[in-house]
Coordinates of N, CA and C in Angstrom, one line a residue:
D1 N 15.7 105.7 -35.9 CA 16.5 105.2 -36.9 C 16.1 105.8 -38.3
N2 N 17.0 106.1 -39.1 CA 16.7 106.6 -40.5 C 16.0 105.5 -41.3
R3 N 15.0 105.9 -42.1 CA 14.4 105.0 -43.0 C 15.2 105.0 -44.3
V4 N 15.4 103.8 -44.8 CA 16.2 103.7 -46.1 C 15.5 102.9 -47.1
C5 N 15.8 103.1 -48.3 CA 15.3 102.4 -49.5 C 16.2 101.2 -49.7
V6 N 15.6 100.0 -49.7 CA 16.4 98.8 -49.9 C 15.9 98.1 -51.2
I7 N 17.0 97.6 -51.9 CA 16.7 97.0 -53.2 C 17.7 95.8 -53.3
G8 N 17.5 94.9 -54.3 CA 18.5 93.9 -54.6 C 19.7 94.5 -55.3
E9 N 20.8 93.9 -55.2 CA 22.0 94.4 -55.8 C 21.9 94.4 -57.3
H10 N 21.0 93.6 -57.9 CA 20.8 93.6 -59.4 C 19.9 94.7 -59.9
H11 N 19.2 95.4 -59.0 CA 18.3 96.4 -59.3 C 18.9 97.5 -60.2
P12 N 18.2 98.1 -61.2 CA 18.8 99.1 -62.0 C 19.3 100.4 -61.2
M13 N 18.7 100.6 -60.1 CA 19.1 101.8 -59.3 C 20.1 101.4 -58.2
A14 N 20.6 100.2 -58.2 CA 21.5 99.8 -57.1 C 22.8 100.7 -57.2
H15 N 23.4 100.8 -56.0 CA 24.7 101.5 -55.9 C 24.6 103.0 -56.1
R16 N 23.4 103.6 -56.1 CA 23.3 105.0 -56.1 C 23.3 105.6 -54.7
R17 N 23.7 106.8 -54.5 CA 23.8 107.4 -53.2 C 22.5 108.0 -52.8
R18 N 21.7 108.5 -53.7 CA 20.5 109.2 -53.4 C 19.4 109.0 -54.4
L19 N 18.2 109.2 -54.1 CA 17.0 109.1 -55.0 C 16.4 110.4 -55.2
S20 N 16.0 110.7 -56.4 CA 15.3 112.0 -56.6 C 13.8 111.8 -56.5
L21 N 13.1 112.8 -56.5 CA 11.6 112.7 -56.4 C 11.1 111.9 -57.6
D22 N 11.7 112.2 -58.8 CA 11.3 111.4 -60.0 C 11.6 109.9 -59.9
D23 N 12.7 109.6 -59.2 CA 13.0 108.2 -59.0 C 11.9 107.5 -58.2
L24 N 11.4 108.2 -57.2 CA 10.4 107.5 -56.3 C 9.2 107.1 -57.1
S25 N 8.8 107.8 -58.1 CA 7.6 107.4 -58.9 C 7.9 106.4 -59.9
R26 N 9.2 106.1 -60.2 CA 9.5 105.1 -61.2 C 9.8 103.7 -60.6
I27 N 9.9 103.6 -59.3 CA 10.3 102.4 -58.6 C 9.0 101.6 -58.3
N28 N 9.2 100.3 -58.4 CA 8.1 99.3 -58.1 C 8.2 99.1 -56.6
W29 N 7.3 99.7 -55.8 CA 7.4 99.6 -54.3 C 6.6 98.5 -53.8
L30 N 7.1 97.9 -52.7 CA 6.3 97.0 -51.9 C 6.2 97.5 -50.5
A31 N 5.2 97.2 -49.8 CA 5.0 97.6 -48.4 C 4.6 96.4 -47.6
F32 N 4.4 96.6 -46.3 CA 4.0 95.6 -45.4 C 2.5 95.7 -45.2
A33 N 1.9 94.5 -45.1 CA 0.4 94.4 -45.0 C -0.2 95.3 -44.0
N34 N 0.4 95.6 -42.9 CA -0.2 96.5 -41.9 C -0.2 97.9 -42.4
M35 N 0.4 98.2 -43.5 CA 0.4 99.6 -44.1 C -0.6 99.8 -45.2
Y36 N -1.3 98.7 -45.5 CA -2.3 98.8 -46.6 C -3.3 99.9 -46.4
D37 N -3.3 100.8 -47.4 CA -4.3 101.9 -47.4 C -4.1 102.9 -46.3
R38 N -2.9 103.0 -45.8 CA -2.5 104.0 -44.7 C -1.5 105.0 -45.3
E39 N -1.6 106.2 -44.8 CA -0.6 107.2 -45.2 C 0.7 106.9 -44.5
T40 N 1.8 107.0 -45.3 CA 3.1 106.8 -44.8 C 3.9 108.1 -44.5
V41 N 5.0 108.0 -43.9 CA 5.9 109.1 -43.7 C 6.2 109.7 -45.0
F42 N 6.5 108.9 -46.0 CA 6.9 109.4 -47.3 C 5.7 110.1 -48.0
D43 N 4.5 109.6 -47.8 CA 3.3 110.2 -48.4 C 3.3 111.7 -47.9
R44 N 3.4 111.8 -46.6 CA 3.4 113.2 -46.0 C 4.5 114.1 -46.5
A45 N 5.7 113.5 -46.6 CA 6.8 114.3 -47.1 C 6.7 114.7 -48.6
L46 N 6.0 113.8 -49.4 CA 5.9 114.1 -50.8 C 4.7 114.9 -51.2
K47 N 3.8 115.0 -50.3 CA 2.5 115.7 -50.6 C 2.7 117.1 -51.1
P48 N 3.6 117.9 -50.5 CA 3.8 119.3 -51.0 C 4.3 119.3 -52.5
Y49 N 4.9 118.2 -52.9 CA 5.5 118.1 -54.3 C 4.5 117.5 -55.3
H50 N 3.3 117.2 -54.7 CA 2.3 116.5 -55.5 C 2.8 115.2 -56.1
R51 N 3.5 114.4 -55.3 CA 4.0 113.1 -55.6 C 3.6 112.1 -54.6
K52 N 3.6 110.9 -55.0 CA 3.3 109.8 -54.0 C 4.0 108.5 -54.4
M53 N 4.3 107.7 -53.4 CA 4.8 106.4 -53.7 C 3.6 105.4 -53.9
V54 N 3.6 104.7 -55.0 CA 2.6 103.8 -55.3 C 3.0 102.4 -55.0
F55 N 2.3 101.7 -54.1 CA 2.7 100.4 -53.7 C 1.9 99.4 -54.5
S56 N 2.6 98.4 -55.1 CA 2.0 97.4 -56.0 C 2.0 96.0 -55.4
A57 N 2.6 95.9 -54.3 CA 2.7 94.6 -53.6 C 2.8 94.8 -52.1
Y58 N 2.2 93.8 -51.3 CA 2.3 93.9 -49.9 C 2.8 92.6 -49.3
L59 N 3.7 92.6 -48.3 CA 4.2 91.5 -47.7 C 3.8 91.4 -46.2
S60 N 3.9 90.2 -45.7 CA 3.4 90.1 -44.3 C 4.4 90.6 -43.3
G61 N 5.7 90.7 -43.6 CA 6.7 91.2 -42.7 C 8.1 91.3 -43.3
F62 N 9.0 91.8 -42.4 CA 10.4 92.0 -42.9 C 11.1 90.7 -43.2
G63 N 10.8 89.5 -42.6 CA 11.5 88.3 -42.8 C 11.6 87.8 -44.3
I64 N 10.6 87.9 -45.0 CA 10.6 87.5 -46.4 C 11.1 88.5 -47.4
T65 N 11.2 89.8 -46.9 CA 11.6 90.9 -47.8 C 12.9 90.6 -48.5
P66 N 14.0 90.2 -47.9 CA 15.2 90.0 -48.7 C 15.1 89.1 -49.9
H67 N 14.3 88.0 -49.7 CA 14.1 87.0 -50.8 C 13.3 87.7 -52.0
V68 N 12.3 88.5 -51.7 CA 11.6 89.2 -52.7 C 12.5 90.2 -53.4
L69 N 13.2 91.0 -52.7 CA 14.1 92.0 -53.2 C 15.2 91.4 -54.1
M70 N 15.7 90.3 -53.7 CA 16.8 89.6 -54.5 C 16.3 89.1 -55.8
S71 N 15.0 88.8 -55.9 CA 14.6 88.1 -57.2 C 13.6 89.0 -58.0
T72 N 13.4 90.2 -57.6 CA 12.5 91.1 -58.3 C 13.1 92.5 -58.5
D73 N 12.3 93.4 -59.2 CA 12.8 94.7 -59.3 C 12.0 95.6 -58.3
F74 N 11.5 95.1 -57.2 CA 10.8 95.8 -56.2 C 11.8 96.5 -55.2
A75 N 11.3 97.5 -54.6 CA 12.1 98.2 -53.5 C 11.1 98.4 -52.3
T76 N 11.7 98.6 -51.2 CA 10.9 98.9 -50.0 C 11.7 99.8 -49.1
T77 N 11.1 100.4 -48.1 CA 11.8 101.2 -47.1 C 11.7 100.4 -45.8
M78 N 12.7 100.6 -45.0 CA 12.7 100.1 -43.6 C 13.7 100.8 -42.8
P79 N 13.7 100.6 -41.5 CA 14.7 101.3 -40.6 C 16.1 100.8 -41.1
E80 N 17.0 101.7 -41.0 CA 18.4 101.4 -41.5 C 19.0 100.3 -40.7
C81 N 18.7 100.2 -39.4 CA 19.3 99.1 -38.6 C 18.8 97.7 -39.1
V82 N 17.6 97.7 -39.5 CA 17.0 96.4 -40.0 C 17.7 96.1 -41.4
A83 N 17.8 97.1 -42.2 CA 18.4 96.9 -43.5 C 19.8 96.4 -43.4
R84 N 20.6 96.9 -42.4 CA 22.0 96.5 -42.2 C 22.0 95.0 -41.8
L85 N 21.1 94.6 -41.0 CA 21.0 93.2 -40.6 C 20.7 92.3 -41.8
H86 N 19.8 92.7 -42.6 CA 19.5 91.9 -43.8 C 20.7 91.9 -44.7
Q87 N 21.5 92.9 -44.8 CA 22.6 93.0 -45.7 C 23.7 92.0 -45.3
Q88 N 23.7 91.6 -44.0 CA 24.7 90.7 -43.5 C 24.5 89.3 -44.1
H89 N 23.3 89.0 -44.6 CA 23.0 87.7 -45.0 C 22.4 87.6 -46.5
S90 N 22.2 88.8 -47.1 CA 21.6 88.8 -48.4 C 22.3 89.9 -49.2
P91 N 22.4 89.7 -50.6 CA 23.0 90.8 -51.4 C 22.0 91.9 -51.7
L92 N 21.9 92.8 -50.8 CA 20.9 93.9 -50.9 C 21.7 95.2 -50.8
D93 N 21.1 96.2 -51.4 CA 21.7 97.6 -51.5 C 20.9 98.5 -50.7
A94 N 21.4 99.1 -49.6 CA 20.6 100.1 -48.8 C 21.4 101.4 -48.9
S95 N 22.4 101.5 -49.7 CA 23.2 102.7 -49.7 C 22.6 103.9 -50.3
I96 N 21.7 103.7 -51.2 CA 21.0 104.8 -51.9 C 20.0 105.5 -51.1
A97 N 19.8 105.0 -49.9 CA 18.5 105.1 -49.3 C 18.2 106.3 -48.5
R98 N 19.0 107.2 -48.3 CA 18.6 108.3 -47.5 C 17.7 109.3 -48.3
L99 N 16.5 109.3 -47.8 CA 15.4 110.1 -48.4 C 15.2 111.2 -47.5
D100 N 16.2 112.1 -47.4 CA 16.0 113.2 -46.4 C 16.0 114.6 -47.1

């Protein structure tokens, strides 16, 4: 499944179709606790561009994510199928998300 960037609908970057490399460094990212201090797929993809995603918060799992995203300016990545399930119950934007 594709990984997508998920944000609350109130986020300044909501409703965009794509993110640039510069956008990635301007976003407040959160990740899941099991990823703490581990290299991500995005880290590997961004390495040739001398960029990286900086995570400033860590959550225990996907379940609480929609609540955090709806009330903050954080963003996260997750499989598109999970993002679509969250969108059925929460005002989230996953449409900008293709980082390919």
